[in-house]
PDB file of C-alpha atoms and ligand atoms in Angstrom:
ATOM      1  CA  MET A   1       0.000   0.000   0.000  1.00 56.00           C
ATOM      2  CA  ASN A   2       1.214   3.479  -0.865  1.00 65.00           C
ATOM      3  CA  LEU A   3       0.937   5.788   2.168  1.00 73.00           C
ATOM      4  CA  LEU A   4       1.091   9.330   0.870  1.00 86.00           C
ATOM      5  CA  SER A   5       2.560  12.224   2.814  1.00 85.00           C
ATOM      6  CA  GLY A   6       1.445  15.826   2.558  1.00 84.00           C
ATOM      7  CA  HIS A   7       4.307  16.340   0.113  1.00 87.00           C
ATOM      8  CA  ALA A   8       3.183  13.566  -2.224  1.00 94.00           C
ATOM      9  CA  ARG A   9       3.445  14.354  -5.908  1.00 97.00           C
ATOM     10  CA  LEU A  10       0.116  13.832  -7.660  1.00 98.00           C
ATOM     11  CA  ALA A  11      -0.858  13.280 -11.289  1.00 98.00           C
ATOM     12  CA  GLY A  12      -3.538  11.381 -13.187  1.00 98.00           C
ATOM     13  CA  VAL A  13      -5.239  10.695 -16.490  1.00 98.00           C
ATOM     14  CA  PHE A  14      -8.371  12.390 -17.819  1.00 98.00           C
ATOM     15  CA  GLY A  15     -10.703  10.367 -20.011  1.00 97.00           C
ATOM     16  CA  HIS A  16     -14.363   9.476 -20.543  1.00 97.00           C
ATOM     17  CA  PRO A  17     -14.710   6.584 -19.962  1.00 94.00           C
ATOM     18  CA  ILE A  18     -11.475   5.972 -18.057  1.00 95.00           C
ATOM     19  CA  THR A  19     -11.952   2.496 -16.561  1.00 92.00           C
ATOM     20  CA  HIS A  20     -10.028   0.741 -19.353  1.00 89.00           C
ATOM     21  CA  SER A  21      -7.010   3.058 -19.269  1.00 93.00           C
ATOM     22  CA  ARG A  22      -3.778   1.253 -18.523  1.00 95.00           C
ATOM     23  CA  SER A  23      -1.948   4.445 -17.580  1.00 97.00           C
ATOM     24  CA  PRO A  24      -2.617   4.193 -13.791  1.00 97.00           C
ATOM     25  CA  ARG A  25      -1.068   0.717 -13.744  1.00 97.00           C
ATOM     26  CA  LEU A  26       1.879   1.895 -15.844  1.00 98.00           C
ATOM     27  CA  HIS A  27       2.680   4.970 -13.734  1.00 98.00           C
ATOM     28  CA  GLY A  28       1.863   3.069 -10.522  1.00 98.00           C
ATOM     29  CA  PHE A  29       4.519   0.503 -11.442  1.00 98.00           C
ATOM     30  CA  TRP A  30       7.133   3.225 -11.951  1.00 98.00           C
ATOM     31  CA  LEU A  31       6.175   5.061  -8.714  1.00 98.00           C
ATOM     32  CA  GLN A  32       6.724   1.855  -6.789  1.00 97.00           C
ATOM     33  CA  ARG A  33       9.907   0.915  -8.635  1.00 98.00           C
ATOM     34  CA  TYR A  34      11.536   4.302  -7.997  1.00 98.00           C
ATOM     35  CA  GLY A  35      10.206   4.588  -4.410  1.00 97.00           C
ATOM     36  CA  ILE A  36       8.461   7.885  -5.100  1.00 97.00           C
ATOM     37  CA  ASP A  37       6.009   9.411  -2.620  1.00 96.00           C
ATOM     38  CA  GLY A  38       3.296  10.002  -5.189  1.00 97.00           C
ATOM     39  CA  ALA A  39       0.137   8.786  -6.877  1.00 97.00           C
ATOM     40  CA  TYR A  40      -1.303   8.663 -10.380  1.00 98.00           C
ATOM     41  CA  ILE A  41      -5.068   8.278 -10.523  1.00 97.00           C
ATOM     42  CA  PRO A  42      -7.816   7.775 -13.129  1.00 97.00           C
ATOM     43  CA  LEU A  43      -9.869  10.964 -13.615  1.00 98.00           C
ATOM     44  CA  GLY A  44     -13.170  10.124 -15.301  1.00 97.00           C
ATOM     45  CA  VAL A  45     -14.934  13.318 -16.338  1.00 98.00           C
ATOM     46  CA  ALA A  46     -17.425  14.171 -19.110  1.00 98.00           C
ATOM     47  CA  PRO A  47     -16.442  16.813 -21.681  1.00 97.00           C
ATOM     48  CA  SER A  48     -18.713  19.432 -20.046  1.00 97.00           C
ATOM     49  CA  GLY A  49     -16.743  19.187 -16.798  1.00 97.00           C
ATOM     50  CA  PHE A  50     -13.238  18.841 -18.233  1.00 98.00           C
ATOM     51  CA  ALA A  51     -11.992  22.446 -18.004  1.00 97.00           C
ATOM     52  CA  ALA A  52     -13.237  22.930 -14.424  1.00 98.00           C
ATOM     53  CA  ALA A  53     -11.701  19.604 -13.376  1.00 98.00           C
ATOM     54  CA  VAL A  54      -8.291  20.574 -14.792  1.00 98.00           C
ATOM     55  CA  ARG A  55      -8.389  23.916 -12.964  1.00 97.00           C
ATOM     56  CA  ALA A  56      -9.359  22.128  -9.754  1.00 97.00           C
ATOM     57  CA  LEU A  57      -6.289  19.902 -10.038  1.00 98.00           C
ATOM     58  CA  VAL A  58      -4.094  22.984 -10.502  1.00 97.00           C
ATOM     59  CA  ASP A  59      -5.582  24.444  -7.297  1.00 97.00           C
ATOM     60  CA  LEU A  60      -5.081  21.137  -5.485  1.00 96.00           C
ATOM     61  CA  GLY A  61      -1.380  21.189  -6.283  1.00 96.00           C
ATOM     62  CA  PHE A  62      -1.285  18.327  -8.810  1.00 98.00           C
ATOM     63  CA  ARG A  63       1.855  18.256 -10.961  1.00 98.00           C
ATOM     64  CA  GLY A  64      -0.105  17.574 -14.143  1.00 98.00           C
ATOM     65  CA  ALA A  65      -2.063  14.938 -16.024  1.00 98.00           C
ATOM     66  CA  ASN A  66      -2.381  12.865 -19.139  1.00 98.00           C
ATOM     67  CA  VAL A  67      -5.344  13.465 -21.395  1.00 97.00           C
ATOM     68  CA  THR A  68      -7.025  10.818 -23.492  1.00 95.00           C
ATOM     69  CA  ILE A  69     -10.210  10.336 -25.525  1.00 92.00           C
ATOM     70  CA  PRO A  70     -12.328  12.478 -25.846  1.00 93.00           C
ATOM     71  CA  HIS A  71     -10.420  15.416 -24.303  1.00 93.00           C
ATOM     72  CA  LYS A  72      -7.291  15.720 -26.462  1.00 89.00           C
ATOM     73  CA  LEU A  73      -8.631  18.693 -28.446  1.00 88.00           C
ATOM     74  CA  ALA A  74     -10.299  20.429 -25.492  1.00 93.00           C
ATOM     75  CA  ALA A  75      -6.970  20.182 -23.684  1.00 94.00           C
ATOM     76  CA  PHE A  76      -5.559  22.596 -26.267  1.00 91.00           C
ATOM     77  CA  GLU A  77      -8.035  25.303 -25.304  1.00 93.00           C
ATOM     78  CA  ILE A  78      -7.207  25.191 -21.638  1.00 96.00           C
ATOM     79  CA  CYS A  79      -3.417  25.465 -21.967  1.00 97.00           C
ATOM     80  CA  ASP A  80      -1.519  28.696 -21.293  1.00 97.00           C
ATOM     81  CA  ALA A  81       1.268  27.377 -23.539  1.00 97.00           C
ATOM     82  CA  VAL A  82       1.282  24.559 -26.125  1.00 97.00           C
ATOM     83  CA  ALA A  83       4.525  22.950 -27.333  1.00 98.00           C
ATOM     84  CA  PRO A  84       5.182  23.208 -31.105  1.00 97.00           C
ATOM     85  CA  PHE A  85       4.888  19.447 -31.723  1.00 97.00           C
ATOM     86  CA  ALA A  86       1.467  19.304 -30.015  1.00 97.00           C
ATOM     87  CA  ARG A  87       0.313  22.121 -32.295  1.00 95.00           C
ATOM     88  CA  ARG A  88       1.523  20.148 -35.312  1.00 96.00           C
ATOM     89  CA  ALA A  89      -0.020  16.920 -34.008  1.00 94.00           C
ATOM     90  CA  GLY A  90      -3.297  18.762 -33.404  1.00 92.00           C
ATOM     91  CA  ALA A  91      -3.728  17.334 -29.914  1.00 93.00           C
ATOM     92  CA  VAL A  92      -2.444  17.607 -26.355  1.00 96.00           C
ATOM     93  CA  ASN A  93      -1.962  14.405 -24.334  1.00 96.00           C
ATOM     94  CA  THR A  94       0.231  15.660 -21.489  1.00 98.00           C
ATOM     95  CA  LEU A  95      -0.406  18.598 -19.145  1.00 98.00           C
ATOM     96  CA  ILE A  96       2.235  20.013 -16.831  1.00 98.00           C
ATOM     97  CA  PHE A  97       1.200  22.467 -14.125  1.00 98.00           C
ATOM     98  CA  ARG A  98       3.943  24.956 -13.266  1.00 97.00           C
ATOM     99  CA  ASP A  99       3.422  27.994 -11.032  1.00 95.00           C
ATOM    100  CA  GLY A 100      -0.319  27.929 -11.671  1.00 95.00           C
ATOM    101  CA  ARG A 101       0.165  27.793 -15.439  1.00 97.00           C
ATOM    102  CA  ILE A 102      -0.919  24.895 -17.673  1.00 98.00           C
ATOM    103  CA  GLU A 103       1.590  23.701 -20.276  1.00 98.00           C
ATOM    104  CA  GLY A 104       0.480  21.211 -22.940  1.00 98.00           C
ATOM    105  CA  SER A 105       2.514  18.821 -25.018  1.00 98.00           C
ATOM    106  CA  ASN A 106       2.000  15.746 -27.168  1.00 97.00           C
ATOM    107  CA  THR A 107       4.249  12.755 -26.515  1.00 98.00           C
ATOM    108  CA  ASP A 108       2.616  10.291 -28.947  1.00 97.00           C
ATOM    109  CA  GLY A 109       5.135  10.976 -31.727  1.00 97.00           C
ATOM    110  CA  PHE A 110       8.061  10.572 -29.313  1.00 98.00           C
ATOM    111  CA  GLY A 111       6.495   7.357 -27.970  1.00 98.00           C
ATOM    112  CA  PHE A 112       6.085   5.960 -31.450  1.00 98.00           C
ATOM    113  CA  LEU A 113       9.671   6.697 -32.539  1.00 98.00           C
ATOM    114  CA  GLU A 114      11.095   5.326 -29.283  1.00 98.00           C
ATOM    115  CA  SER A 115       9.081   2.109 -29.563  1.00 98.00           C
ATOM    116  CA  ILE A 116      10.494   1.529 -33.050  1.00 98.00           C
ATOM    117  CA  ARG A 117      14.031   2.286 -31.850  1.00 97.00           C
ATOM    118  CA  GLU A 118      13.559  -0.160 -28.964  1.00 96.00           C
ATOM    119  CA  ALA A 119      12.379  -2.974 -31.246  1.00 96.00           C
ATOM    120  CA  ALA A 120      14.797  -2.225 -34.088  1.00 94.00           C
ATOM    121  CA  PRO A 121      18.029  -0.823 -32.600  1.00 92.00           C
ATOM    122  CA  GLY A 122      19.811   1.388 -35.092  1.00 89.00           C
ATOM    123  CA  TRP A 123      16.583   2.219 -36.944  1.00 95.00           C
ATOM    124  CA  ARG A 124      16.516   5.743 -38.377  1.00 96.00           C
ATOM    125  CA  ALA A 125      13.545   7.661 -39.782  1.00 97.00           C
ATOM    126  CA  ASP A 126      15.716   9.094 -42.544  1.00 96.00           C
ATOM    127  CA  ALA A 127      16.726   5.635 -43.809  1.00 91.00           C
ATOM    128  CA  GLY A 128      13.774   5.307 -46.200  1.00 96.00           C
ATOM    129  CA  PRO A 129      10.151   6.018 -47.089  1.00 98.00           C
ATOM    130  CA  ALA A 130       7.293   5.292 -44.679  1.00 98.00           C
ATOM    131  CA  VAL A 131       3.766   4.127 -45.542  1.00 98.00           C
ATOM    132  CA  LEU A 132       0.980   4.935 -43.070  1.00 98.00           C
ATOM    133  CA  LEU A 133      -2.427   3.265 -43.187  1.00 98.00           C
ATOM    134  CA  GLY A 134      -5.041   5.689 -41.822  1.00 97.00           C
ATOM    135  CA  ALA A 135      -5.379   9.444 -41.470  1.00 97.00           C
ATOM    136  CA  GLY A 136      -6.876  10.021 -38.002  1.00 94.00           C
ATOM    137  CA  GLY A 137      -5.398  11.522 -34.852  1.00 92.00           C
ATOM    138  CA  ALA A 138      -2.777   8.815 -34.389  1.00 94.00           C
ATOM    139  CA  ALA A 139      -1.673   9.079 -38.031  1.00 96.00           C
ATOM    140  CA  ARG A 140      -1.253  12.824 -37.633  1.00 96.00           C
ATOM    141  CA  ALA A 141       1.113  12.504 -34.652  1.00 97.00           C
ATOM    142  CA  ILE A 142       3.084   9.655 -36.230  1.00 98.00           C
ATOM    143  CA  ALA A 143       3.401  11.341 -39.643  1.00 98.00           C
ATOM    144  CA  ALA A 144       4.534  14.597 -38.003  1.00 98.00           C
ATOM    145  CA  ALA A 145       7.117  12.734 -35.906  1.00 98.00           C
ATOM    146  CA  LEU A 146       8.466  10.851 -38.936  1.00 98.00           C
ATOM    147  CA  LEU A 147       8.713  14.029 -41.019  1.00 98.00           C
ATOM    148  CA  ASP A 148      10.403  15.919 -38.166  1.00 97.00           C
ATOM    149  CA  ALA A 149      12.876  13.029 -37.788  1.00 97.00           C
ATOM    150  CA  GLY A 150      13.828  13.288 -41.454  1.00 98.00           C
ATOM    151  CA  ALA A 151      11.748  10.636 -43.255  1.00 98.00           C
ATOM    152  CA  PRO A 152      12.445  11.216 -46.964  1.00 98.00           C
ATOM    153  CA  ARG A 153       8.823  10.394 -47.896  1.00 98.00           C
ATOM    154  CA  VAL A 154       5.605   9.626 -46.024  1.00 98.00           C
ATOM    155  CA  THR A 155       2.681   8.093 -47.933  1.00 98.00           C
ATOM    156  CA  LEU A 156      -0.817   8.101 -46.446  1.00 98.00           C
ATOM    157  CA  VAL A 157      -3.341   5.446 -47.509  1.00 98.00           C
ATOM    158  CA  ASN A 158      -6.823   5.928 -46.078  1.00 97.00           C
ATOM    159  CA  ARG A 159     -10.387   4.706 -46.695  1.00 96.00           C
ATOM    160  CA  THR A 160     -11.483   8.349 -46.917  1.00 97.00           C
ATOM    161  CA  ALA A 161      -8.942   9.918 -49.288  1.00 97.00           C
ATOM    162  CA  ALA A 162     -10.124  13.475 -48.553  1.00 97.00           C
ATOM    163  CA  LYS A 163      -9.070  13.129 -44.900  1.00 97.00           C
ATOM    164  CA  ALA A 164      -5.603  11.982 -45.941  1.00 98.00           C
ATOM    165  CA  GLU A 165      -5.341  14.885 -48.425  1.00 98.00           C
ATOM    166  CA  ALA A 166      -6.253  17.353 -45.695  1.00 97.00           C
ATOM    167  CA  LEU A 167      -3.695  15.853 -43.319  1.00 97.00           C
ATOM    168  CA  ALA A 168      -0.935  15.945 -45.950  1.00 98.00           C
ATOM    169  CA  ARG A 169      -1.761  19.596 -46.761  1.00 98.00           C
ATOM    170  CA  ASP A 170      -1.753  20.499 -43.097  1.00 96.00           C
ATOM    171  CA  LEU A 171       1.598  18.927 -42.274  1.00 97.00           C
ATOM    172  CA  GLY A 172       3.392  19.881 -45.506  1.00 97.00           C
ATOM    173  CA  GLY A 173       6.760  18.483 -46.619  1.00 98.00           C
ATOM    174  CA  PRO A 174       7.448  15.173 -48.416  1.00 98.00           C
ATOM    175  CA  ILE A 175       4.039  13.668 -47.610  1.00 98.00           C
ATOM    176  CA  HIS A 176       1.483  12.545 -50.140  1.00 97.00           C
ATOM    177  CA  VAL A 177      -1.603  10.375 -50.537  1.00 98.00           C
ATOM    178  CA  ALA A 178      -1.970   7.113 -52.458  1.00 98.00           C
ATOM    179  CA  ASP A 179      -4.995   4.910 -53.042  1.00 95.00           C
ATOM    180  CA  ARG A 180      -3.057   1.736 -52.283  1.00 93.00           C
ATOM    181  CA  PRO A 181       0.122   0.998 -50.337  1.00 91.00           C
ATOM    182  CA  SER A 182       3.162   0.767 -52.574  1.00 90.00           C
ATOM    183  CA  LEU A 183       5.603  -1.229 -50.495  1.00 97.00           C
ATOM    184  CA  GLU A 184       8.510  -1.987 -52.839  1.00 97.00           C
ATOM    185  CA  ASP A 185      10.836   0.651 -51.387  1.00 96.00           C
ATOM    186  CA  ALA A 186       9.186   1.169 -47.973  1.00 97.00           C
ATOM    187  CA  ALA A 187      11.444   1.118 -44.913  1.00 97.00           C
ATOM    188  CA  LEU A 188       8.471   1.317 -42.545  1.00 98.00           C
ATOM    189  CA  LEU A 189       4.797   0.298 -42.718  1.00 98.00           C
ATOM    190  CA  VAL A 190       2.492   1.488 -39.917  1.00 98.00           C
ATOM    191  CA  ASN A 191      -1.145   0.654 -39.240  1.00 98.00           C
ATOM    192  CA  THR A 192      -2.706   3.672 -37.496  1.00 97.00           C
ATOM    193  CA  THR A 193      -6.314   2.535 -38.043  1.00 96.00           C
ATOM    194  CA  SER A 194      -8.412   0.516 -35.624  1.00 94.00           C
ATOM    195  CA  LEU A 195      -8.483  -2.446 -38.031  1.00 95.00           C
ATOM    196  CA  GLY A 196      -7.060  -5.546 -36.372  1.00 93.00           C
ATOM    197  CA  MET A 197      -8.262  -4.478 -32.932  1.00 93.00           C
ATOM    198  CA  GLN A 198     -10.149  -7.169 -31.024  1.00 91.00           C
ATOM    199  CA  GLY A 199     -13.703  -7.318 -32.360  1.00 90.00           C
ATOM    200  CA  GLN A 200     -12.817  -5.399 -35.551  1.00 91.00           C
ATOM    201  CA  PRO A 201     -12.067  -6.858 -38.963  1.00 91.00           C
ATOM    202  CA  GLY A 202      -8.399  -7.668 -39.593  1.00 88.00           C
ATOM    203  CA  LEU A 203      -6.246  -5.682 -41.977  1.00 91.00           C
ATOM    204  CA  GLU A 204      -5.635  -7.286 -45.367  1.00 89.00           C
ATOM    205  CA  VAL A 205      -2.276  -6.154 -46.712  1.00 94.00           C
ATOM    206  CA  ASP A 206       0.041  -8.288 -48.826  1.00 96.00           C
ATOM    207  CA  LEU A 207       3.478  -7.792 -47.277  1.00 97.00           C
ATOM    208  CA  ALA A 208       5.314  -9.759 -49.971  1.00 97.00           C
ATOM    209  CA  PRO A 209       6.607  -6.650 -51.817  1.00 97.00           C
ATOM    210  CA  LEU A 210       8.275  -5.147 -48.692  1.00 98.00           C
ATOM    211  CA  PRO A 211      12.084  -5.161 -48.667  1.00 97.00           C
ATOM    212  CA  ALA A 212      13.623  -7.679 -46.222  1.00 96.00           C
ATOM    213  CA  SER A 213      14.925  -4.784 -44.090  1.00 96.00           C
ATOM    214  CA  ALA A 214      11.492  -3.176 -43.605  1.00 97.00           C
ATOM    215  CA  VAL A 215       9.935  -2.637 -40.163  1.00 98.00           C
ATOM    216  CA  VAL A 216       6.174  -3.196 -39.680  1.00 98.00           C
ATOM    217  CA  ALA A 217       4.424  -1.421 -36.785  1.00 98.00           C
ATOM    218  CA  ASP A 218       0.858  -1.437 -35.477  1.00 97.00           C
ATOM    219  CA  ILE A 219      -0.619   1.053 -33.014  1.00 96.00           C
ATOM    220  CA  VAL A 220      -3.244  -1.535 -32.027  1.00 95.00           C
ATOM    221  CA  TYR A 221      -2.232  -3.361 -28.816  1.00 94.00           C
ATOM    222  CA  VAL A 222      -5.360  -5.430 -28.106  1.00 94.00           C
ATOM    223  CA  PRO A 223      -4.450  -8.098 -29.156  1.00 95.00           C
ATOM    224  CA  LEU A 224      -0.672  -7.640 -28.848  1.00 96.00           C
ATOM    225  CA  GLU A 225       0.000  -9.565 -32.026  1.00 96.00           C
ATOM    226  CA  THR A 226      -2.397  -8.395 -34.717  1.00 96.00           C
ATOM    227  CA  ARG A 227      -2.771 -10.316 -37.934  1.00 95.00           C
ATOM    228  CA  LEU A 228      -0.599  -7.680 -39.642  1.00 96.00           C
ATOM    229  CA  LEU A 229       2.236  -8.225 -37.148  1.00 97.00           C
ATOM    230  CA  ALA A 230       1.917 -12.015 -37.342  1.00 96.00           C
ATOM    231  CA  ALA A 231       2.269 -11.795 -41.127  1.00 96.00           C
ATOM    232  CA  ALA A 232       5.307  -9.522 -40.762  1.00 97.00           C
ATOM    233  CA  ARG A 233       6.981 -11.947 -38.339  1.00 97.00           C
ATOM    234  CA  ALA A 234       6.192 -14.863 -40.628  1.00 96.00           C
ATOM    235  CA  ARG A 235       8.104 -12.997 -43.335  1.00 96.00           C
ATOM    236  CA  GLY A 236      11.064 -12.465 -41.002  1.00 97.00           C
ATOM    237  CA  LEU A 237      10.487  -8.703 -40.664  1.00 97.00           C
ATOM    238  CA  VAL A 238      10.830  -6.713 -37.431  1.00 97.00           C
ATOM    239  CA  ALA A 239       7.278  -6.361 -36.040  1.00 97.00           C
ATOM    240  CA  VAL A 240       6.550  -3.611 -33.493  1.00 98.00           C
ATOM    241  CA  ASP A 241       3.361  -3.834 -31.423  1.00 97.00           C
ATOM    242  CA  GLY A 242       1.297  -0.893 -30.171  1.00 96.00           C
ATOM    243  CA  LEU A 243       2.118  -1.464 -26.505  1.00 97.00           C
ATOM    244  CA  GLY A 244       5.604   0.013 -26.950  1.00 97.00           C
ATOM    245  CA  MET A 245       4.127   3.348 -28.071  1.00 97.00           C
ATOM    246  CA  LEU A 246       1.830   3.399 -25.032  1.00 97.00           C
ATOM    247  CA  LEU A 247       4.730   2.730 -22.661  1.00 98.00           C
ATOM    248  CA  HIS A 248       7.190   5.168 -24.230  1.00 98.00           C
ATOM    249  CA  GLN A 249       4.705   8.052 -24.628  1.00 98.00           C
ATOM    250  CA  ALA A 250       4.303   7.966 -20.839  1.00 98.00           C
ATOM    251  CA  ARG A 251       7.991   8.695 -20.116  1.00 98.00           C
ATOM    252  CA  PRO A 252       8.140  12.513 -20.576  1.00 98.00           C
ATOM    253  CA  GLY A 253       5.088  13.125 -18.349  1.00 98.00           C
ATOM    254  CA  PHE A 254       6.372  10.863 -15.582  1.00 98.00           C
ATOM    255  CA  GLU A 255       9.749  12.602 -15.610  1.00 98.00           C
ATOM    256  CA  ALA A 256       8.172  16.085 -15.498  1.00 98.00           C
ATOM    257  CA  TRP A 257       5.762  15.245 -12.654  1.00 98.00           C
ATOM    258  CA  PHE A 258       7.812  12.908 -10.512  1.00 98.00           C
ATOM    259  CA  GLY A 259      11.417  13.940 -11.256  1.00 98.00           C
ATOM    260  CA  VAL A 260      12.787  10.578 -12.433  1.00 98.00           C
ATOM    261  CA  ALA A 261      13.411   9.516 -16.056  1.00 98.00           C
ATOM    262  CA  PRO A 262      11.709   6.082 -16.059  1.00 98.00           C
ATOM    263  CA  GLN A 263      12.828   3.002 -17.989  1.00 98.00           C
ATOM    264  CA  VAL A 264      10.683   0.836 -20.237  1.00 98.00           C
ATOM    265  CA  ASP A 265      11.608  -2.816 -19.781  1.00 97.00           C
ATOM    266  CA  GLN A 266      10.155  -6.306 -19.826  1.00 97.00           C
ATOM    267  CA  ALA A 267       8.904  -6.132 -16.207  1.00 98.00           C
ATOM    268  CA  LEU A 268       6.844  -3.036 -17.023  1.00 98.00           C
ATOM    269  CA  ARG A 269       5.612  -4.605 -20.234  1.00 97.00           C
ATOM    270  CA  ASP A 270       4.490  -7.748 -18.349  1.00 97.00           C
ATOM    271  CA  VAL A 271       2.570  -5.731 -15.745  1.00 97.00           C
ATOM    272  CA  VAL A 272       0.773  -3.553 -18.274  1.00 96.00           C
ATOM    273  CA  ALA A 273       0.103  -6.430 -20.699  1.00 96.00           C
ATOM    274  CA  ALA A 274      -1.120  -8.834 -17.993  1.00 94.00           C
ATOM    275  CA  ASP A 275      -4.747  -8.823 -19.195  1.00 91.00           C
ATOM    276  CA  ILE A 276      -4.143  -8.146 -22.901  1.00 93.00           C
ATOM    277  CA  PRO A 277      -4.763 -11.130 -25.185  1.00 92.00           C
ATOM    278  CA  LYS A 278      -1.693 -12.136 -27.170  1.00 92.00           C
ATOM    279  CA  ARG A 279      -3.668 -13.012 -30.267  1.00 88.00           C
ATOM    280  CA  ASP A 280      -7.229 -12.433 -31.427  1.00 78.00           C
ATOM    281  CA  GLY A 281      -9.435 -14.931 -29.622  1.00 66.00           C
ATOM    282  CA  ALA A 282      -6.582 -15.952 -27.278  1.00 56.00           C
TER     283      ALA A 282
HETATM  284  P1  ATR B   1      -7.382   7.790 -34.047  1.00 97.93           P
HETATM  285  O1  ATR B   1      -7.432   9.104 -33.337  1.00 97.93           O
HETATM  286  O2  ATR B   1      -7.175   6.610 -33.138  1.00 97.93           O
HETATM  287  O3  ATR B   1      -6.444   7.779 -35.195  1.00 97.93           O
HETATM  288  P2  ATR B   1      -9.662   8.282 -35.728  1.00 97.93           P
HETATM  289  O4  ATR B   1      -9.273   9.711 -35.786  1.00 97.93           O
HETATM  290  O5  ATR B   1     -11.092   7.940 -35.532  1.00 97.93           O
HETATM  291  O6  ATR B   1      -8.881   7.544 -34.551  1.00 97.93           O
HETATM  292  O7  ATR B   1      -9.098   7.548 -37.033  1.00 97.93           O
HETATM  293  C1  ATR B   1      -9.379   6.234 -37.316  1.00 97.93           C
HETATM  294  C2  ATR B   1      -8.687   5.831 -38.613  1.00 97.93           C
HETATM  295  O8  ATR B   1      -9.007   4.445 -38.864  1.00 97.93           O
HETATM  296  C3  ATR B   1      -9.154   6.595 -39.821  1.00 97.93           C
HETATM  297  O9  ATR B   1      -8.097   6.682 -40.751  1.00 97.93           O
HETATM  298  C4  ATR B   1     -10.261   5.704 -40.368  1.00 97.93           C
HETATM  299  O10 ATR B   1     -10.534   5.848 -41.753  1.00 97.93           O
HETATM  300  P3  ATR B   1     -11.539   7.005 -42.272  1.00 97.93           P
HETATM  301  O11 ATR B   1     -10.764   8.277 -42.264  1.00 97.93           O
HETATM  302  O12 ATR B   1     -11.909   6.561 -43.636  1.00 97.93           O
HETATM  303  O13 ATR B   1     -12.694   7.018 -41.307  1.00 97.93           O
HETATM  304  C5  ATR B   1      -9.661   4.333 -40.120  1.00 97.93           C
HETATM  305  N1  ATR B   1     -10.672   3.277 -40.061  1.00 97.93           N
HETATM  306  C6  ATR B   1     -11.492   3.008 -39.034  1.00 97.93           C
HETATM  307  N2  ATR B   1     -12.302   1.944 -39.331  1.00 97.93           N
HETATM  308  C7  ATR B   1     -11.979   1.556 -40.595  1.00 97.93           C
HETATM  309  C8  ATR B   1     -12.437   0.519 -41.475  1.00 97.93           C
HETATM  310  N3  ATR B   1     -13.419  -0.321 -41.125  1.00 97.93           N
HETATM  311  N4  ATR B   1     -11.856   0.423 -42.692  1.00 97.93           N
HETATM  312  C9  ATR B   1     -10.865   1.260 -43.065  1.00 97.93           C
HETATM  313  N5  ATR B   1     -10.391   2.253 -42.287  1.00 97.93           N
HETATM  314  C10 ATR B   1     -10.928   2.403 -41.061  1.00 97.93           C
END
């Protein structure tokens, strides 16, 4: 049991609903590992109460909070300062309270890049073109991170082409839209859609044309091994699951609130993945 003192550092995660969030378990693991007098709690609040709840936490002396669905856009409005990458990503997922001011950032792009680097040591965004399936919020953060890290080309493939066109226009740079994935020279293929998630249809992509050095990543982490990742592994490619992004995106917030740069390792992964099926139906 964690007995908090009056000096305990406090943070949490805003969402609606929040019961399925794995962030309290993730941060709770780190708090215990590093022996920190602190707590990280789930903060379930409807959109109408979000702004008042954030201000209440500032008054209560919280260090900050994560923000998840459906508050990532509203979080923008409430910030006194928004980091440039969050502006580019179009969403805020991390709030830091400093001297009564609210600072917003977006760590999803960082989390994505770090999860790839963890799974494929030596991987570099500038090594080759990337193909992204999807054009929603996750695609926006990942595409922006890849472009910022020097990807020579980012191709968006989405069911609704107009959404991909708008995203490409918004971000600018070597990003364009295609109506089907062209994988022959791709260094990275990423699924940013919800296809492959438990209860959703699987993603049908023929990976045969990918170069042998390509990395295949999925942002879906329920199940851990989607059909896309299983196919990538069967072809001998590096396959990166969505759990890594979840774990790594949490690092900057934890460090800002609790003062320790936390490590992502197998013990953390096991704790957070304890109730996540390995495969669909498993
Ligand atoms: P997120 O913020 O998680 O990215 P989102 O903004 O709702 O969520 O985006 C979901 C993405 O998955 C979109 O690219 C969506 O395609 P559309 O833009 O055409 O809606 C894609 N997606 C969801 N369900 C899909 C399906 N059944 N087939 C193809 N694409 C799908």
